[in-house]
Amino acid sequence: MSIQDTVDEMAPLRPENRHGTDPLMVLNGIRQEFPSSRGRTVHALDGVTLTVERGETLGIVGESGCGKSTLARAALLLRRPTSGEVFFDGKDALSMRGGALRSHRKRAQMVFQDPNDSLDPRYRVQRSVAEPLRAAGVSRADAAERAMAALAQVGVPEDAAWRHPHEFSGGQRQRIAIARAIATEPELVVLDEPTSALDVSIQAQILNLLLELQERQQLTYMFISHNLAVIRHLSHRVAVMYLGRIVEVGPAADVLANPLHPYTTALISAVPEPEATKRERIVLTGDLPSPASRPTGCAFASRCWLATEQCRTEAPPLTTTAMSEPGSGHLVACHRPAEAQEALASGLQLTA
Ligand SMILES: Nc1ncnc2c1ncn2[C@@H]1O[C@H](COP(=O)(O)OP(=O)(O)O)[C@@H](O)[C@H]1O
Ligand SMILES: [Mg+2]
């Protein structure tokens, strides 16, 4: 499949994308293998293809170990994938070197779950926030000024600049890490579980800050979380990952209100309801299979209540189905999407 076919198939229905799509980023067939103990290979990413549209939040959801952080690192060229392609603004990012790579890095930044991963404890906050600007060749004086502006945007007190990370609470530290990510005025920010380590009361404040920044600076987000409630709150489109693959992707309203993969259905049914609505829960038994011994058929078959012989032997491709809203880009990798959809009709109440 060519890149244009990939893009055409995955483009959502936003008006500007109906004809001739122009995504900010295209990930094509990304594989990431790691050697594991006993000479086996861990397939952390097993052919991930995704587009990230300009100005959207693409939510990526899946349980721990499914490859979300590995995907983030590949997308931002923090680790070269074993194979596959990364296109950013139409350009092949994996072939960039030297100055081209430096200016690319300015345009795509990352926020980690643990702010300590991007803030050096020995440095004053201003230096950490200015560091990506310095790396991009901005003069010391300009970088310092822009770091102060970024800190003002995330709402930390002005004197924070002269203090060290350990003097702040977890929430304030994450604000500072966000300031560092936006200081270069990037187009894309990849957020890898940015609120998962924070108190619930602080999580909402950080999510609201991210929404404000997105609107103010027209940021594109790839937002990674194992928490579907958070994904639902922020995302325009949602991609569901399972064992190194995308199993369902599409506009958030379609994927969350009309899930076609049994795994998505199970994730949704596990989200606690705000009111005491009666709803049957699907409880997944068993663990994620090991990415070092991927089953031949559908990786979800071992936990799926709909699995047949075909599911255990033949891996389903990620594709549109008769149940997808036409032209929506709602794709699913399942042999039995109609039955998965019926699971909802029979007792499960889902809200998007
Ligand atoms: N550097 C690494 N070396 C070996 N295995 C790794 C490495 N990074 C990740 N993995 C493995 O790849 C899989 C996906 O990990 P990860 O991307 O961190 O998942 P997630 O972020 O969804 O929890 C896991 O099985 C993990 O153990
Ligand atoms: Mg992770």
mmCIF file of C-alpha atoms and ligand atoms in Angstrom:
data_model
loop_
_atom_site.group_PDB
_atom_site.id
_atom_site.type_symbol
_atom_site.label_atom_id
_atom_site.label_comp_id
_atom_site.label_asym_id
_atom_site.label_seq_id
_atom_site.Cartn_x
_atom_site.Cartn_y
_atom_site.Cartn_z
ATOM 1 C CA MET A 1 0.000 0.000 0.000
ATOM 2 C CA SER A 2 1.387 3.436 -0.878
ATOM 3 C CA ILE A 3 1.555 6.278 1.646
ATOM 4 C CA GLN A 4 -1.229 8.076 -0.190
ATOM 5 C CA ASP A 5 -3.461 4.985 0.055
ATOM 6 C CA THR A 6 -2.696 4.775 3.770
ATOM 7 C CA VAL A 7 -3.517 8.421 4.227
ATOM 8 C CA ASP A 8 -6.704 8.183 2.150
ATOM 9 C CA GLU A 9 -7.924 5.198 4.088
ATOM 10 C CA MET A 10 -7.165 6.620 7.521
ATOM 11 C CA ALA A 11 -8.234 10.215 7.018
ATOM 12 C CA PRO A 12 -11.089 11.283 9.248
ATOM 13 C CA LEU A 13 -14.103 13.161 8.026
ATOM 14 C CA ARG A 14 -12.942 16.630 9.060
ATOM 15 C CA PRO A 15 -13.863 18.881 6.124
ATOM 16 C CA GLU A 16 -10.311 19.845 5.216
ATOM 17 C CA ASN A 17 -9.424 16.173 4.935
ATOM 18 C CA ARG A 18 -12.136 14.987 2.619
ATOM 19 C CA HIS A 19 -10.104 15.715 -0.480
ATOM 20 C CA GLY A 20 -6.351 15.414 -0.757
ATOM 21 C CA THR A 21 -5.343 14.860 2.834
ATOM 22 C CA ASP A 22 -2.274 16.491 4.304
ATOM 23 C CA PRO A 23 -1.537 14.947 7.705
ATOM 24 C CA LEU A 24 1.140 16.418 9.968
ATOM 25 C CA MET A 25 2.636 12.983 10.573
ATOM 26 C CA VAL A 26 2.332 9.596 8.912
ATOM 27 C CA LEU A 27 3.711 6.478 10.582
ATOM 28 C CA ASN A 28 3.908 3.644 8.130
ATOM 29 C CA GLY A 29 4.466 0.019 9.048
ATOM 30 C CA ILE A 30 6.554 0.767 12.142
ATOM 31 C CA ARG A 31 8.201 -2.299 13.642
ATOM 32 C CA GLN A 32 10.306 -2.302 16.765
ATOM 33 C CA GLU A 33 12.073 -5.443 17.812
ATOM 34 C CA PHE A 34 14.132 -5.925 20.953
ATOM 35 C CA PRO A 35 16.330 -8.899 21.710
ATOM 36 C CA SER A 36 15.012 -10.652 24.801
ATOM 37 C CA SER A 37 16.468 -13.188 27.139
ATOM 38 C CA ARG A 38 16.730 -16.754 25.861
ATOM 39 C CA GLY A 39 17.502 -15.490 22.356
ATOM 40 C CA ARG A 40 13.933 -14.588 21.533
ATOM 41 C CA THR A 41 12.756 -11.398 19.886
ATOM 42 C CA VAL A 42 10.248 -9.037 21.478
ATOM 43 C CA HIS A 43 8.000 -7.525 18.811
ATOM 44 C CA ALA A 44 7.105 -4.359 20.710
ATOM 45 C CA LEU A 45 5.624 -2.798 17.570
ATOM 46 C CA ASP A 46 4.392 -5.100 14.879
ATOM 47 C CA GLY A 47 3.615 -2.928 11.872
ATOM 48 C CA VAL A 48 1.901 0.208 13.173
ATOM 49 C CA THR A 49 0.421 2.527 10.557
ATOM 50 C CA LEU A 50 -1.224 5.771 11.700
ATOM 51 C CA THR A 51 -1.786 9.325 10.559
ATOM 52 C CA VAL A 52 -1.797 12.340 12.844
ATOM 53 C CA GLU A 53 -3.892 15.146 11.411
ATOM 54 C CA ARG A 54 -3.001 18.815 11.856
ATOM 55 C CA GLY A 55 -4.520 20.345 14.968
ATOM 56 C CA GLU A 56 -6.084 17.155 16.262
ATOM 57 C CA THR A 57 -5.585 15.155 19.403
ATOM 58 C CA LEU A 58 -5.007 11.547 18.479
ATOM 59 C CA GLY A 59 -5.607 9.476 21.601
ATOM 60 C CA ILE A 60 -3.712 6.205 21.885
ATOM 61 C CA VAL A 61 -5.094 3.765 24.411
ATOM 62 C CA GLY A 62 -4.131 0.256 25.422
ATOM 63 C CA GLU A 63 -3.018 -1.614 28.515
ATOM 64 C CA SER A 64 0.462 -1.562 29.951
ATOM 65 C CA GLY A 65 3.059 -3.286 27.773
ATOM 66 C CA CYS A 66 1.169 -2.977 24.462
ATOM 67 C CA GLY A 67 3.830 -0.693 22.946
ATOM 68 C CA LYS A 68 2.531 2.848 23.510
ATOM 69 C CA SER A 69 5.787 4.337 24.790
ATOM 70 C CA THR A 70 7.756 2.508 22.131
ATOM 71 C CA LEU A 71 5.488 4.063 19.505
ATOM 72 C CA ALA A 72 5.996 7.536 21.016
ATOM 73 C CA ARG A 73 9.756 7.110 20.889
ATOM 74 C CA ALA A 74 9.681 5.923 17.289
ATOM 75 C CA ALA A 75 7.418 8.805 16.226
ATOM 76 C CA LEU A 76 9.808 11.351 17.767
ATOM 77 C CA LEU A 77 12.939 9.595 16.474
ATOM 78 C CA LEU A 78 14.135 9.050 20.035
ATOM 79 C CA ARG A 79 14.802 5.492 18.968
ATOM 80 C CA ARG A 80 15.124 4.378 15.356
ATOM 81 C CA PRO A 81 12.509 1.703 14.661
ATOM 82 C CA THR A 82 13.676 -1.632 13.274
ATOM 83 C CA SER A 83 11.718 -0.854 10.114
ATOM 84 C CA GLY A 84 8.965 1.404 8.831
ATOM 85 C CA GLU A 85 8.694 5.035 7.837
ATOM 86 C CA VAL A 86 8.003 8.300 9.649
ATOM 87 C CA PHE A 87 6.836 11.227 7.530
ATOM 88 C CA PHE A 88 6.566 14.632 9.171
ATOM 89 C CA ASP A 89 4.972 17.437 7.173
ATOM 90 C CA GLY A 90 5.482 15.302 4.071
ATOM 91 C CA LYS A 91 9.199 14.718 4.674
ATOM 92 C CA ASP A 92 10.920 11.444 5.446
ATOM 93 C CA ALA A 93 12.020 12.100 9.039
ATOM 94 C CA LEU A 94 14.165 8.986 9.439
ATOM 95 C CA SER A 95 16.525 10.141 6.709
ATOM 96 C CA MET A 96 17.103 13.580 8.292
ATOM 97 C CA ARG A 97 20.597 14.366 9.532
ATOM 98 C CA GLY A 98 22.484 17.380 10.923
ATOM 99 C CA GLY A 99 20.735 20.720 10.579
ATOM 100 C CA ALA A 100 17.561 19.206 9.095
ATOM 101 C CA LEU A 101 17.260 16.882 12.087
ATOM 102 C CA ARG A 102 17.890 19.726 14.540
ATOM 103 C CA SER A 103 15.160 21.854 13.040
ATOM 104 C CA HIS A 104 12.846 18.838 12.912
ATOM 105 C CA ARG A 105 13.348 18.238 16.645
ATOM 106 C CA LYS A 106 12.128 21.757 17.374
ATOM 107 C CA ARG A 107 8.828 20.923 15.679
ATOM 108 C CA ALA A 108 7.990 17.750 17.603
ATOM 109 C CA GLN A 109 8.400 17.483 21.375
ATOM 110 C CA MET A 110 7.579 14.996 24.097
ATOM 111 C CA VAL A 111 6.102 15.093 27.605
ATOM 112 C CA PHE A 112 6.859 11.995 29.692
ATOM 113 C CA GLN A 113 4.818 10.438 32.478
ATOM 114 C CA ASP A 114 7.580 11.281 34.930
ATOM 115 C CA PRO A 115 8.668 14.933 34.656
ATOM 116 C CA ASN A 116 12.027 13.914 36.121
ATOM 117 C CA ASP A 117 12.761 12.257 32.771
ATOM 118 C CA SER A 118 13.048 15.675 31.152
ATOM 119 C CA LEU A 119 14.178 17.881 34.055
ATOM 120 C CA ASP A 120 17.756 17.554 35.241
ATOM 121 C CA PRO A 121 17.684 17.786 39.082
ATOM 122 C CA ARG A 122 20.979 19.680 39.085
ATOM 123 C CA TYR A 123 19.752 22.480 36.836
ATOM 124 C CA ARG A 124 17.600 25.427 37.671
ATOM 125 C CA VAL A 125 14.217 25.261 35.970
ATOM 126 C CA GLN A 126 15.005 27.983 33.473
ATOM 127 C CA ARG A 127 18.010 26.091 32.167
ATOM 128 C CA SER A 128 16.009 22.871 31.677
ATOM 129 C CA VAL A 129 13.221 24.704 29.873
ATOM 130 C CA ALA A 130 15.698 26.582 27.675
ATOM 131 C CA GLU A 131 17.692 23.457 26.825
ATOM 132 C CA PRO A 132 15.717 22.299 23.733
ATOM 133 C CA LEU A 133 16.007 25.843 22.361
ATOM 134 C CA ARG A 134 19.765 25.850 22.916
ATOM 135 C CA ALA A 135 19.962 22.439 21.214
ATOM 136 C CA ALA A 136 18.147 23.956 18.236
ATOM 137 C CA GLY A 137 20.777 26.681 17.982
ATOM 138 C CA VAL A 138 18.916 29.580 19.657
ATOM 139 C CA SER A 139 21.241 32.079 21.384
ATOM 140 C CA ARG A 140 21.536 31.950 25.158
ATOM 141 C CA ALA A 141 19.734 35.272 25.670
ATOM 142 C CA ASP A 142 16.852 34.429 23.320
ATOM 143 C CA ALA A 143 16.499 30.935 24.782
ATOM 144 C CA ALA A 144 16.319 32.387 28.302
ATOM 145 C CA GLU A 145 13.628 34.841 27.258
ATOM 146 C CA ARG A 146 11.568 32.194 25.489
ATOM 147 C CA ALA A 147 11.910 29.839 28.451
ATOM 148 C CA MET A 148 10.448 32.535 30.714
ATOM 149 C CA ALA A 149 7.570 33.025 28.277
ATOM 150 C CA ALA A 150 6.898 29.266 28.207
ATOM 151 C CA LEU A 151 6.882 29.114 32.011
ATOM 152 C CA ALA A 152 4.360 31.949 32.092
ATOM 153 C CA GLN A 153 2.121 29.977 29.682
ATOM 154 C CA VAL A 154 1.913 26.967 31.994
ATOM 155 C CA GLY A 155 1.043 29.037 35.062
ATOM 156 C CA VAL A 156 3.960 28.466 37.412
ATOM 157 C CA PRO A 157 5.068 31.399 39.602
ATOM 158 C CA GLU A 158 7.697 33.609 37.989
ATOM 159 C CA ASP A 159 10.394 32.859 40.552
ATOM 160 C CA ALA A 160 10.140 29.150 39.633
ATOM 161 C CA ALA A 161 12.749 29.784 36.956
ATOM 162 C CA TRP A 162 15.486 30.134 39.542
ATOM 163 C CA ARG A 163 14.619 27.105 41.624
ATOM 164 C CA HIS A 164 15.374 23.389 41.236
ATOM 165 C CA PRO A 165 12.818 20.703 40.244
ATOM 166 C CA HIS A 166 12.803 19.033 43.694
ATOM 167 C CA GLU A 167 11.363 22.203 45.211
ATOM 168 C CA PHE A 168 8.070 21.637 43.376
ATOM 169 C CA SER A 169 5.073 19.342 43.719
ATOM 170 C CA GLY A 170 4.448 16.642 41.106
ATOM 171 C CA GLY A 171 1.810 18.750 39.369
ATOM 172 C CA GLN A 172 4.055 21.835 39.212
ATOM 173 C CA ARG A 173 6.930 19.717 37.937
ATOM 174 C CA GLN A 174 4.727 18.382 35.150
ATOM 175 C CA ARG A 175 3.765 21.981 34.269
ATOM 176 C CA ILE A 176 7.480 22.781 33.999
ATOM 177 C CA ALA A 177 8.044 19.719 31.788
ATOM 178 C CA ILE A 178 5.198 20.949 29.578
ATOM 179 C CA ALA A 179 6.831 24.399 29.422
ATOM 180 C CA ARG A 180 10.001 22.714 28.219
ATOM 181 C CA ALA A 181 8.058 20.862 25.516
ATOM 182 C CA ILE A 182 6.300 23.977 24.222
ATOM 183 C CA ALA A 183 9.274 26.339 24.483
ATOM 184 C CA THR A 184 10.412 25.594 20.922
ATOM 185 C CA GLU A 185 6.889 26.347 19.644
ATOM 186 C CA PRO A 186 6.446 22.830 18.282
ATOM 187 C CA GLU A 187 3.637 21.740 15.994
ATOM 188 C CA LEU A 188 3.380 18.259 17.519
ATOM 189 C CA VAL A 189 3.558 17.305 21.176
ATOM 190 C CA VAL A 190 3.545 13.623 22.094
ATOM 191 C CA LEU A 191 2.227 13.201 25.639
ATOM 192 C CA ASP A 192 3.015 9.802 27.135
ATOM 193 C CA GLU A 193 0.699 9.251 30.130
ATOM 194 C CA PRO A 194 1.296 12.863 31.237
ATOM 195 C CA THR A 195 -1.149 12.710 34.154
ATOM 196 C CA SER A 196 -0.913 9.057 35.193
ATOM 197 C CA ALA A 197 1.511 9.717 38.044
ATOM 198 C CA LEU A 198 -0.468 12.659 39.475
ATOM 199 C CA ASP A 199 -3.165 12.903 42.139
ATOM 200 C CA VAL A 200 -6.647 12.777 40.653
ATOM 201 C CA SER A 201 -7.343 16.368 41.761
ATOM 202 C CA ILE A 202 -4.269 17.601 39.876
ATOM 203 C CA GLN A 203 -4.908 15.505 36.759
ATOM 204 C CA ALA A 204 -7.894 17.605 35.691
ATOM 205 C CA GLN A 205 -5.891 20.833 36.047
ATOM 206 C CA ILE A 206 -3.131 19.498 33.834
ATOM 207 C CA LEU A 207 -5.602 18.218 31.224
ATOM 208 C CA ASN A 208 -7.273 21.628 31.162
ATOM 209 C CA LEU A 209 -3.901 23.313 30.772
ATOM 210 C CA LEU A 210 -3.154 21.036 27.806
ATOM 211 C CA LEU A 211 -6.495 21.929 26.202
ATOM 212 C CA GLU A 212 -5.817 25.658 26.700
ATOM 213 C CA LEU A 213 -2.332 25.402 25.230
ATOM 214 C CA GLN A 214 -3.626 23.435 22.264
ATOM 215 C CA GLU A 215 -6.146 26.124 21.469
ATOM 216 C CA ARG A 216 -3.755 29.008 22.041
ATOM 217 C CA GLN A 217 -0.884 27.541 20.024
ATOM 218 C CA GLN A 218 -2.752 25.319 17.569
ATOM 219 C CA LEU A 219 -0.856 22.297 18.803
ATOM 220 C CA THR A 220 -1.295 18.789 17.474
ATOM 221 C CA TYR A 221 -1.267 16.152 20.204
ATOM 222 C CA MET A 222 -0.576 12.470 20.223
ATOM 223 C CA PHE A 223 -1.971 11.687 23.657
ATOM 224 C CA ILE A 224 -1.106 8.320 25.156
ATOM 225 C CA SER A 225 -2.945 6.823 28.103
ATOM 226 C CA HIS A 226 -4.109 3.515 29.479
ATOM 227 C CA ASN A 227 -7.105 5.431 30.855
ATOM 228 C CA LEU A 228 -9.996 5.538 28.428
ATOM 229 C CA ALA A 229 -11.862 8.197 30.425
ATOM 230 C CA VAL A 230 -8.958 10.598 29.916
ATOM 231 C CA ILE A 231 -8.675 9.674 26.236
ATOM 232 C CA ARG A 232 -12.383 10.315 25.803
ATOM 233 C CA HIS A 233 -12.082 13.753 27.383
ATOM 234 C CA LEU A 234 -9.379 14.987 25.006
ATOM 235 C CA SER A 235 -9.315 13.095 21.727
ATOM 236 C CA HIS A 236 -10.670 13.882 18.287
ATOM 237 C CA ARG A 237 -9.611 10.467 17.063
ATOM 238 C CA VAL A 238 -8.738 7.363 19.011
ATOM 239 C CA ALA A 239 -6.408 4.476 18.199
ATOM 240 C CA VAL A 240 -6.662 1.325 20.308
ATOM 241 C CA MET A 241 -3.466 -0.732 20.660
ATOM 242 C CA TYR A 242 -3.110 -4.358 21.558
ATOM 243 C CA LEU A 243 0.193 -6.199 21.654
ATOM 244 C CA GLY A 244 2.109 -3.940 19.288
ATOM 245 C CA ARG A 245 -0.654 -3.367 16.785
ATOM 246 C CA ILE A 246 -3.507 -0.936 16.205
ATOM 247 C CA VAL A 247 -6.711 -2.962 16.513
ATOM 248 C CA GLU A 248 -9.181 -0.111 16.033
ATOM 249 C CA VAL A 249 -8.895 3.536 14.969
ATOM 250 C CA GLY A 250 -11.317 6.270 14.002
ATOM 251 C CA PRO A 251 -13.101 9.424 15.120
ATOM 252 C CA ALA A 252 -13.520 9.346 18.909
ATOM 253 C CA ALA A 253 -17.302 9.464 18.650
ATOM 254 C CA ASP A 254 -17.345 6.401 16.374
ATOM 255 C CA VAL A 255 -14.772 4.309 18.214
ATOM 256 C CA LEU A 256 -16.181 5.031 21.672
ATOM 257 C CA ALA A 257 -19.907 4.952 20.883
ATOM 258 C CA ASN A 258 -19.781 2.287 18.213
ATOM 259 C CA PRO A 259 -16.764 0.120 19.015
ATOM 260 C CA LEU A 260 -16.202 -2.695 16.556
ATOM 261 C CA HIS A 261 -13.376 -4.546 18.265
ATOM 262 C CA PRO A 262 -14.205 -6.741 21.274
ATOM 263 C CA TYR A 263 -11.127 -5.372 23.039
ATOM 264 C CA THR A 264 -12.401 -1.798 22.665
ATOM 265 C CA THR A 265 -15.783 -2.932 23.944
ATOM 266 C CA ALA A 266 -14.117 -4.479 26.988
ATOM 267 C CA LEU A 267 -12.066 -1.323 27.656
ATOM 268 C CA ILE A 268 -15.182 0.824 27.478
ATOM 269 C CA SER A 269 -17.144 -1.446 29.747
ATOM 270 C CA ALA A 270 -14.387 -1.177 32.360
ATOM 271 C CA VAL A 271 -14.616 2.642 32.616
ATOM 272 C CA PRO A 272 -16.377 3.527 35.874
ATOM 273 C CA GLU A 273 -19.713 5.228 35.234
ATOM 274 C CA PRO A 274 -20.331 8.629 36.809
ATOM 275 C CA GLU A 275 -23.938 7.788 37.704
ATOM 276 C CA ALA A 276 -25.126 4.456 38.940
ATOM 277 C CA THR A 277 -26.299 3.293 35.530
ATOM 278 C CA LYS A 278 -26.706 -0.442 35.425
ATOM 279 C CA ARG A 279 -24.390 -1.989 32.970
ATOM 280 C CA GLU A 280 -22.898 -5.362 32.514
ATOM 281 C CA ARG A 281 -19.133 -5.337 32.586
ATOM 282 C CA ILE A 282 -16.964 -7.393 30.343
ATOM 283 C CA VAL A 283 -14.114 -8.612 32.487
ATOM 284 C CA LEU A 284 -11.056 -9.688 30.570
ATOM 285 C CA THR A 285 -9.405 -12.708 32.013
ATOM 286 C CA GLY A 286 -5.826 -13.712 31.383
ATOM 287 C CA ASP A 287 -2.882 -11.469 30.648
ATOM 288 C CA LEU A 288 -1.653 -9.795 27.530
ATOM 289 C CA PRO A 289 0.250 -12.492 25.619
ATOM 290 C CA SER A 290 4.001 -11.925 25.569
ATOM 291 C CA PRO A 291 5.299 -9.839 22.666
ATOM 292 C CA ALA A 292 8.124 -12.393 22.519
ATOM 293 C CA SER A 293 5.729 -15.128 21.461
ATOM 294 C CA ARG A 294 3.031 -13.496 19.402
ATOM 295 C CA PRO A 295 0.234 -15.884 18.470
ATOM 296 C CA THR A 296 -0.206 -16.598 14.752
ATOM 297 C CA GLY A 297 -3.812 -15.481 14.544
ATOM 298 C CA CYS A 298 -5.461 -12.510 16.250
ATOM 299 C CA ALA A 299 -3.425 -11.621 19.345
ATOM 300 C CA PHE A 300 -6.644 -10.954 21.280
ATOM 301 C CA ALA A 301 -8.127 -14.393 20.544
ATOM 302 C CA SER A 302 -6.869 -15.896 23.824
ATOM 303 C CA ARG A 303 -9.034 -13.428 25.787
ATOM 304 C CA CYS A 304 -11.910 -12.961 23.345
ATOM 305 C CA TRP A 305 -15.357 -14.417 24.023
ATOM 306 C CA LEU A 306 -16.118 -14.329 20.289
ATOM 307 C CA ALA A 307 -13.001 -16.093 19.020
ATOM 308 C CA THR A 308 -13.361 -18.816 16.423
ATOM 309 C CA GLU A 309 -10.887 -21.140 14.740
ATOM 310 C CA GLN A 310 -10.276 -18.480 12.071
ATOM 311 C CA CYS A 311 -9.355 -15.945 14.777
ATOM 312 C CA ARG A 312 -6.783 -18.327 16.248
ATOM 313 C CA THR A 313 -5.087 -18.997 12.910
ATOM 314 C CA GLU A 314 -5.449 -15.891 10.743
ATOM 315 C CA ALA A 315 -4.442 -12.380 11.828
ATOM 316 C CA PRO A 316 -7.196 -9.927 10.813
ATOM 317 C CA PRO A 317 -6.031 -6.852 8.839
ATOM 318 C CA LEU A 318 -6.906 -3.311 9.995
ATOM 319 C CA THR A 319 -9.589 -2.266 7.545
ATOM 320 C CA THR A 320 -12.973 -0.583 7.061
ATOM 321 C CA THR A 321 -16.086 -2.669 7.630
ATOM 322 C CA ALA A 322 -19.729 -2.546 6.650
ATOM 323 C CA MET A 323 -20.465 -1.310 10.200
ATOM 324 C CA SER A 324 -18.110 1.698 9.924
ATOM 325 C CA GLU A 325 -19.630 5.079 9.194
ATOM 326 C CA PRO A 326 -18.847 5.497 5.454
ATOM 327 C CA GLY A 327 -15.854 7.763 4.841
ATOM 328 C CA SER A 328 -15.159 8.152 8.565
ATOM 329 C CA GLY A 329 -11.838 6.321 8.573
ATOM 330 C CA HIS A 330 -13.145 3.985 11.283
ATOM 331 C CA LEU A 331 -11.003 0.869 10.856
ATOM 332 C CA VAL A 332 -10.923 -2.341 12.834
ATOM 333 C CA ALA A 333 -8.769 -5.483 12.864
ATOM 334 C CA CYS A 334 -11.328 -8.150 13.739
ATOM 335 C CA HIS A 335 -12.926 -11.099 11.954
ATOM 336 C CA ARG A 336 -16.195 -10.615 13.828
ATOM 337 C CA PRO A 337 -16.935 -6.896 14.129
ATOM 338 C CA ALA A 338 -20.684 -7.415 13.678
ATOM 339 C CA GLU A 339 -20.788 -9.748 16.689
ATOM 340 C CA ALA A 340 -18.607 -7.354 18.704
ATOM 341 C CA GLN A 341 -21.061 -4.576 17.906
ATOM 342 C CA GLU A 342 -23.965 -6.787 18.976
ATOM 343 C CA ALA A 343 -22.322 -7.233 22.362
ATOM 344 C CA LEU A 344 -23.417 -3.661 23.003
ATOM 345 C CA ALA A 345 -26.994 -4.155 21.972
ATOM 346 C CA SER A 346 -27.321 -7.100 24.308
ATOM 347 C CA GLY A 347 -27.088 -5.496 27.713
ATOM 348 C CA LEU A 348 -24.058 -3.268 27.574
ATOM 349 C CA GLN A 349 -24.818 0.423 27.780
ATOM 350 C CA LEU A 350 -22.044 2.563 26.450
ATOM 351 C CA THR A 351 -21.661 6.294 26.567
ATOM 352 C CA ALA A 352 -19.259 8.355 24.514
HETATM 353 N N1 LIG B 1 14.363 -1.013 25.605
HETATM 354 C C1 LIG B 1 13.647 -2.144 25.628
HETATM 355 N N2 LIG B 1 14.257 -3.360 25.598
HETATM 356 C C2 LIG B 1 13.531 -4.498 25.606
HETATM 357 N N3 LIG B 1 12.206 -4.563 25.637
HETATM 358 C C3 LIG B 1 11.546 -3.385 25.658
HETATM 359 C C4 LIG B 1 12.220 -2.126 25.667
HETATM 360 N N4 LIG B 1 11.291 -1.135 25.694
HETATM 361 C C5 LIG B 1 10.091 -1.751 25.712
HETATM 362 N N5 LIG B 1 10.241 -3.102 25.698
HETATM 363 C C6 LIG B 1 9.152 -4.092 25.678
HETATM 364 O O1 LIG B 1 8.265 -3.714 24.634
HETATM 365 C C7 LIG B 1 6.917 -3.904 25.031
HETATM 366 C C8 LIG B 1 6.166 -2.593 24.940
HETATM 367 O O2 LIG B 1 6.637 -1.705 25.932
HETATM 368 P P1 LIG B 1 6.127 -0.203 26.088
HETATM 369 O O3 LIG B 1 6.213 0.485 24.764
HETATM 370 O O4 LIG B 1 6.867 0.417 27.211
HETATM 371 O O5 LIG B 1 4.585 -0.422 26.469
HETATM 372 P P2 LIG B 1 3.539 0.596 27.128
HETATM 373 O O6 LIG B 1 4.105 1.980 27.039
HETATM 374 O O7 LIG B 1 2.283 0.426 26.323
HETATM 375 O O8 LIG B 1 3.334 0.143 28.538
HETATM 376 C C9 LIG B 1 6.965 -4.484 26.431
HETATM 377 O O9 LIG B 1 6.896 -5.891 26.335
HETATM 378 C C10 LIG B 1 8.311 -4.053 26.944
HETATM 379 O O10 LIG B 1 8.798 -4.948 27.912
HETATM 380 MG MG MG B 2 4.410 3.395 28.554
#
